[in-house]
Amino acid sequence: MRSFDFSPLYRTAIGFDRLAQMFDNAQRADQPSYPPYNIELVAEDKYRITMAVAGFARSEIEIETENETLKITGRKQKEDKQVNFLHRGIAARDFEQRFQLANHIKVTGASIENGLLNIELVREIPEALKPRKIEIGAFDDNVQRLERAAA
């Protein structure tokens, strides 16, 4: 696997350190693979993370967002009785999975159905950042309209 040197990026660009850190983290091989999950593009600005959480109850799963990071934690409650398994193929271990969210990505909901945790996400771009049309006309007309709108 290749490793990249991001020092030129740090020298010439300000505010991209988070991007370089994300690349560094993505290259590491110690990323958790349990539980398995899918990331879907549902619509243009809608996403879904589907995670296999068979055996976990709603009360044993916690979903939290902080600083553009989505953290999903599963803590299995310890059973009081001892079970004598002949074969144990269903993992019941605790997990923590983290996802870096891009700017303006918000979690809108979560549900569990048939052992699958579905987390819905949407990109909500603020009005100030959306493209806007500029009317072409005489400069005086635009100034007069702005003055009337301000009054």
Short mmCIF file of N, CA, C and O in Angstrom, two decimals, residues 41-123:
data_model
loop_
_atom_site.label_atom_id
_atom_site.label_comp_id
_atom_site.label_asym_id
_atom_site.label_seq_id
_atom_site.Cartn_x
_atom_site.Cartn_y
_atom_site.Cartn_z
N LEU A 41 -26.31 5.67 -1.85
CA LEU A 41 -26.76 6.97 -2.32
C LEU A 41 -28.22 6.78 -2.73
O LEU A 41 -28.51 6.16 -3.75
N VAL A 42 -29.14 7.27 -1.92
CA VAL A 42 -30.57 7.05 -2.14
C VAL A 42 -31.11 8.02 -3.18
O VAL A 42 -31.88 7.64 -4.07
N ALA A 43 -30.74 9.27 -3.08
CA ALA A 43 -31.13 10.31 -4.03
C ALA A 43 -29.95 11.28 -4.14
O ALA A 43 -28.89 11.02 -3.55
N GLU A 44 -30.13 12.38 -4.85
CA GLU A 44 -29.01 13.28 -5.09
C GLU A 44 -28.34 13.74 -3.80
O GLU A 44 -27.12 13.76 -3.71
N ASP A 45 -29.09 14.10 -2.80
CA ASP A 45 -28.52 14.59 -1.54
C ASP A 45 -28.97 13.75 -0.34
O ASP A 45 -29.01 14.25 0.79
N LYS A 46 -29.32 12.49 -0.58
CA LYS A 46 -29.77 11.61 0.51
C LYS A 46 -28.94 10.34 0.52
O LYS A 46 -28.68 9.74 -0.52
N TYR A 47 -28.55 9.93 1.72
CA TYR A 47 -27.71 8.75 1.90
C TYR A 47 -28.32 7.85 2.96
O TYR A 47 -29.13 8.28 3.78
N ARG A 48 -27.90 6.58 2.94
CA ARG A 48 -28.35 5.63 3.96
C ARG A 48 -27.19 4.72 4.31
O ARG A 48 -26.51 4.18 3.44
N ILE A 49 -26.97 4.56 5.61
CA ILE A 49 -26.02 3.57 6.10
C ILE A 49 -26.86 2.43 6.64
O ILE A 49 -27.73 2.64 7.49
N THR A 50 -26.62 1.22 6.16
CA THR A 50 -27.31 0.03 6.64
C THR A 50 -26.27 -0.86 7.30
O THR A 50 -25.29 -1.25 6.67
N MET A 51 -26.50 -1.18 8.58
CA MET A 51 -25.53 -1.94 9.36
C MET A 51 -26.21 -3.19 9.92
O MET A 51 -27.31 -3.11 10.46
N ALA A 52 -25.54 -4.34 9.78
CA ALA A 52 -26.08 -5.61 10.29
C ALA A 52 -25.82 -5.68 11.79
O ALA A 52 -24.67 -5.81 12.22
N VAL A 53 -26.87 -5.59 12.57
CA VAL A 53 -26.74 -5.61 14.03
C VAL A 53 -27.63 -6.71 14.64
O VAL A 53 -28.31 -6.50 15.64
N ALA A 54 -27.59 -7.88 14.03
CA ALA A 54 -28.40 -9.00 14.51
C ALA A 54 -28.07 -9.30 15.97
O ALA A 54 -26.91 -9.36 16.36
N GLY A 55 -29.09 -9.47 16.76
CA GLY A 55 -28.91 -9.81 18.17
C GLY A 55 -28.85 -8.61 19.09
O GLY A 55 -28.85 -8.76 20.31
N PHE A 56 -28.79 -7.40 18.56
CA PHE A 56 -28.76 -6.19 19.38
C PHE A 56 -30.16 -5.60 19.48
O PHE A 56 -30.87 -5.50 18.49
N ALA A 57 -30.52 -5.19 20.68
CA ALA A 57 -31.80 -4.50 20.89
C ALA A 57 -31.59 -3.00 20.69
O ALA A 57 -30.45 -2.51 20.71
N ARG A 58 -32.68 -2.27 20.51
CA ARG A 58 -32.58 -0.81 20.35
C ARG A 58 -31.85 -0.17 21.52
O ARG A 58 -31.08 0.77 21.34
N SER A 59 -32.12 -0.65 22.71
CA SER A 59 -31.52 -0.06 23.91
C SER A 59 -30.01 -0.32 24.00
O SER A 59 -29.32 0.34 24.77
N GLU A 60 -29.50 -1.23 23.20
CA GLU A 60 -28.07 -1.56 23.25
C GLU A 60 -27.26 -0.81 22.18
O GLU A 60 -26.05 -0.96 22.10
N ILE A 61 -27.93 0.01 21.37
CA ILE A 61 -27.27 0.75 20.30
C ILE A 61 -27.43 2.24 20.55
O ILE A 61 -28.51 2.72 20.88
N GLU A 62 -26.32 2.95 20.39
CA GLU A 62 -26.33 4.40 20.58
C GLU A 62 -25.76 5.06 19.34
O GLU A 62 -24.71 4.65 18.82
N ILE A 63 -26.45 6.09 18.84
CA ILE A 63 -26.02 6.84 17.66
C ILE A 63 -25.80 8.28 18.09
O ILE A 63 -26.67 8.89 18.71
N GLU A 64 -24.62 8.81 17.73
CA GLU A 64 -24.25 10.14 18.20
C GLU A 64 -23.48 10.88 17.09
O GLU A 64 -22.67 10.28 16.40
N THR A 65 -23.76 12.17 16.93
CA THR A 65 -22.98 12.99 16.00
C THR A 65 -22.31 14.11 16.79
O THR A 65 -22.92 14.71 17.67
N GLU A 66 -21.05 14.35 16.44
CA GLU A 66 -20.30 15.43 17.07
C GLU A 66 -19.15 15.81 16.15
O GLU A 66 -18.40 14.94 15.68
N ASN A 67 -19.02 17.11 15.89
CA ASN A 67 -17.92 17.63 15.06
C ASN A 67 -17.81 16.90 13.73
O ASN A 67 -16.73 16.44 13.36
N GLU A 68 -18.90 16.76 13.03
CA GLU A 68 -18.95 16.12 11.72
C GLU A 68 -18.46 14.68 11.74
O GLU A 68 -17.90 14.17 10.78
N THR A 69 -18.66 14.00 12.88
CA THR A 69 -18.36 12.59 13.01
C THR A 69 -19.61 11.88 13.49
O THR A 69 -20.24 12.31 14.45
N LEU A 70 -19.97 10.80 12.82
CA LEU A 70 -21.09 9.96 13.23
C LEU A 70 -20.50 8.75 13.94
O LEU A 70 -19.66 8.06 13.38
N LYS A 71 -20.93 8.52 15.17
CA LYS A 71 -20.42 7.39 15.95
C LYS A 71 -21.59 6.48 16.30
O LYS A 71 -22.59 6.92 16.86
N ILE A 72 -21.45 5.21 15.97
CA ILE A 72 -22.45 4.19 16.27
C ILE A 72 -21.81 3.19 17.21
O ILE A 72 -20.78 2.60 16.89
N THR A 73 -22.42 3.02 18.37
CA THR A 73 -21.86 2.15 19.40
C THR A 73 -22.89 1.09 19.77
O THR A 73 -24.06 1.40 19.97
N GLY A 74 -22.43 -0.14 19.86
CA GLY A 74 -23.28 -1.24 20.32
C GLY A 74 -22.65 -1.88 21.55
O GLY A 74 -21.50 -2.31 21.50
N ARG A 75 -23.38 -1.91 22.64
CA ARG A 75 -22.91 -2.51 23.89
C ARG A 75 -23.90 -3.61 24.28
O ARG A 75 -25.02 -3.33 24.69
N LYS A 76 -23.46 -4.84 24.12
CA LYS A 76 -24.30 -5.99 24.43
C LYS A 76 -24.40 -6.16 25.93
O LYS A 76 -23.39 -6.16 26.64
N GLN A 77 -25.62 -6.28 26.44
CA GLN A 77 -25.82 -6.51 27.86
C GLN A 77 -25.43 -7.94 28.20
O GLN A 77 -25.70 -8.87 27.44
N LYS A 78 -24.78 -8.10 29.32
CA LYS A 78 -24.35 -9.44 29.75
C LYS A 78 -25.56 -10.24 30.22
O LYS A 78 -26.40 -9.76 30.96
N GLU A 79 -25.60 -11.48 29.74
CA GLU A 79 -26.70 -12.36 30.14
C GLU A 79 -26.39 -12.99 31.49
O GLU A 79 -25.24 -13.34 31.78
N ASP A 80 -27.43 -13.13 32.31
CA ASP A 80 -27.26 -13.70 33.65
C ASP A 80 -27.01 -15.21 33.59
O ASP A 80 -26.22 -15.74 34.37
N LYS A 81 -27.67 -15.87 32.66
CA LYS A 81 -27.52 -17.33 32.59
C LYS A 81 -26.41 -17.71 31.63
O LYS A 81 -26.17 -17.03 30.63
N GLN A 82 -25.73 -18.78 31.92
CA GLN A 82 -24.69 -19.32 31.04
C GLN A 82 -25.33 -20.22 30.00
O GLN A 82 -26.17 -21.05 30.32
N VAL A 83 -24.93 -20.03 28.76
CA VAL A 83 -25.46 -20.84 27.67
C VAL A 83 -24.33 -21.73 27.16
O VAL A 83 -23.21 -21.27 26.96
N ASN A 84 -24.65 -23.01 26.97
CA ASN A 84 -23.68 -23.96 26.47
C ASN A 84 -23.87 -24.09 24.96
O ASN A 84 -24.72 -24.84 24.49
N PHE A 85 -23.06 -23.33 24.17
CA PHE A 85 -23.18 -23.35 22.72
C PHE A 85 -22.44 -24.56 22.15
O PHE A 85 -21.33 -24.86 22.54
N LEU A 86 -23.08 -25.26 21.21
CA LEU A 86 -22.40 -26.28 20.44
C LEU A 86 -21.66 -25.63 19.26
O LEU A 86 -20.61 -26.08 18.86
N HIS A 87 -22.25 -24.56 18.74
CA HIS A 87 -21.61 -23.74 17.70
C HIS A 87 -22.10 -22.31 17.89
O HIS A 87 -23.30 -22.07 18.05
N ARG A 88 -21.17 -21.37 17.90
CA ARG A 88 -21.55 -19.97 18.05
C ARG A 88 -21.10 -19.21 16.81
O ARG A 88 -19.92 -18.89 16.66
N GLY A 89 -22.02 -18.92 15.92
CA GLY A 89 -21.71 -18.22 14.68
C GLY A 89 -22.21 -16.80 14.65
O GLY A 89 -21.83 -16.02 13.78
N ILE A 90 -23.08 -16.43 15.59
CA ILE A 90 -23.60 -15.07 15.66
C ILE A 90 -22.75 -14.29 16.64
O ILE A 90 -22.72 -14.60 17.84
N ALA A 91 -22.05 -13.30 16.12
CA ALA A 91 -21.19 -12.49 16.98
C ALA A 91 -22.06 -11.62 17.89
O ALA A 91 -23.03 -11.03 17.45
N ALA A 92 -21.70 -11.56 19.13
CA ALA A 92 -22.44 -10.74 20.10
C ALA A 92 -21.46 -9.84 20.85
O ALA A 92 -21.62 -9.57 22.01
N ARG A 93 -20.45 -9.36 20.14
CA ARG A 93 -19.46 -8.53 20.80
C ARG A 93 -19.81 -7.05 20.62
O ARG A 93 -20.51 -6.66 19.69
N ASP A 94 -19.28 -6.25 21.50
CA ASP A 94 -19.48 -4.81 21.43
C ASP A 94 -18.77 -4.25 20.20
O ASP A 94 -17.80 -4.82 19.71
N PHE A 95 -19.27 -3.10 19.73
CA PHE A 95 -18.63 -2.47 18.59
C PHE A 95 -18.75 -0.96 18.69
O PHE A 95 -19.59 -0.43 19.40
N GLU A 96 -17.86 -0.31 17.95
CA GLU A 96 -17.93 1.14 17.77
C GLU A 96 -17.47 1.44 16.36
O GLU A 96 -16.38 1.06 15.96
N GLN A 97 -18.31 2.08 15.59
CA GLN A 97 -18.02 2.40 14.20
C GLN A 97 -18.15 3.92 14.02
O GLN A 97 -19.11 4.52 14.49
N ARG A 98 -17.17 4.53 13.37
CA ARG A 98 -17.17 5.97 13.15
C ARG A 98 -17.15 6.29 11.66
O ARG A 98 -16.48 5.61 10.89
N PHE A 99 -17.90 7.33 11.29
CA PHE A 99 -17.94 7.81 9.93
C PHE A 99 -17.69 9.32 9.94
O PHE A 99 -18.30 10.03 10.74
N GLN A 100 -16.80 9.79 9.06
CA GLN A 100 -16.59 11.23 8.90
C GLN A 100 -17.67 11.75 7.97
O GLN A 100 -17.86 11.22 6.88
N LEU A 101 -18.37 12.78 8.40
CA LEU A 101 -19.43 13.37 7.59
C LEU A 101 -18.91 14.63 6.91
O LEU A 101 -18.17 15.41 7.51
N ALA A 102 -19.29 14.83 5.67
CA ALA A 102 -18.92 16.03 4.94
C ALA A 102 -19.70 17.21 5.50
O ALA A 102 -20.65 17.04 6.28
N ASN A 103 -19.31 18.40 5.10
CA ASN A 103 -20.03 19.60 5.53
C ASN A 103 -21.49 19.51 5.13
O ASN A 103 -21.81 19.06 4.04
N HIS A 104 -22.35 19.94 6.01
CA HIS A 104 -23.79 20.06 5.78
C HIS A 104 -24.51 18.72 5.68
O HIS A 104 -25.65 18.67 5.25
N ILE A 105 -23.87 17.61 6.08
CA ILE A 105 -24.55 16.31 6.13
C ILE A 105 -25.15 16.17 7.52
O ILE A 105 -24.47 16.30 8.53
N LYS A 106 -26.45 15.90 7.57
CA LYS A 106 -27.17 15.77 8.83
C LYS A 106 -27.84 14.40 8.90
O LYS A 106 -28.33 13.89 7.90
N VAL A 107 -27.88 13.83 10.09
CA VAL A 107 -28.60 12.58 10.32
C VAL A 107 -30.06 12.94 10.54
O VAL A 107 -30.38 13.77 11.40
N THR A 108 -30.95 12.34 9.76
CA THR A 108 -32.37 12.68 9.87
C THR A 108 -33.19 11.61 10.58
O THR A 108 -34.31 11.89 10.99
N GLY A 109 -32.65 10.42 10.72
CA GLY A 109 -33.41 9.38 11.41
C GLY A 109 -32.70 8.05 11.39
O GLY A 109 -31.72 7.85 10.66
N ALA A 110 -33.19 7.15 12.24
CA ALA A 110 -32.63 5.80 12.31
C ALA A 110 -33.73 4.82 12.69
O ALA A 110 -34.67 5.18 13.40
N SER A 111 -33.61 3.59 12.19
CA SER A 111 -34.58 2.55 12.52
C SER A 111 -33.90 1.19 12.45
O SER A 111 -32.88 1.03 11.78
N ILE A 112 -34.48 0.24 13.19
CA ILE A 112 -34.00 -1.15 13.13
C ILE A 112 -35.14 -2.00 12.60
O ILE A 112 -36.26 -1.94 13.11
N GLU A 113 -34.82 -2.79 11.57
CA GLU A 113 -35.82 -3.69 11.00
C GLU A 113 -35.11 -4.94 10.51
O GLU A 113 -34.13 -4.86 9.78
N ASN A 114 -35.58 -6.10 10.94
CA ASN A 114 -35.02 -7.39 10.54
C ASN A 114 -33.53 -7.50 10.81
O ASN A 114 -32.78 -8.05 10.00
N GLY A 115 -33.08 -6.96 11.93
CA GLY A 115 -31.67 -7.07 12.30
C GLY A 115 -30.76 -6.10 11.57
O GLY A 115 -29.54 -6.21 11.66
N LEU A 116 -31.34 -5.14 10.83
CA LEU A 116 -30.56 -4.15 10.11
C LEU A 116 -30.85 -2.76 10.67
O LEU A 116 -32.01 -2.36 10.79
N LEU A 117 -29.79 -2.05 11.02
CA LEU A 117 -29.91 -0.67 11.48
C LEU A 117 -29.78 0.23 10.27
O LEU A 117 -28.79 0.16 9.53
N ASN A 118 -30.79 1.05 10.01
CA ASN A 118 -30.78 1.99 8.89
C ASN A 118 -30.66 3.40 9.44
O ASN A 118 -31.48 3.82 10.26
N ILE A 119 -29.66 4.13 8.97
CA ILE A 119 -29.44 5.51 9.38
C ILE A 119 -29.58 6.38 8.14
O ILE A 119 -28.87 6.18 7.16
N GLU A 120 -30.52 7.31 8.19
CA GLU A 120 -30.79 8.19 7.06
C GLU A 120 -30.02 9.49 7.23
O GLU A 120 -30.02 10.08 8.31
N LEU A 121 -29.37 9.92 6.15
CA LEU A 121 -28.60 11.16 6.17
C LEU A 121 -29.02 12.01 4.97
O LEU A 121 -29.42 11.48 3.93
N VAL A 122 -28.90 13.32 5.13
CA VAL A 122 -29.24 14.24 4.04
C VAL A 122 -28.25 15.40 4.04
O VAL A 122 -27.78 15.82 5.08
N ARG A 123 -27.94 15.87 2.83
CA ARG A 123 -27.10 17.06 2.70
C ARG A 123 -28.03 18.26 2.64
O ARG A 123 -28.83 18.38 1.72
#
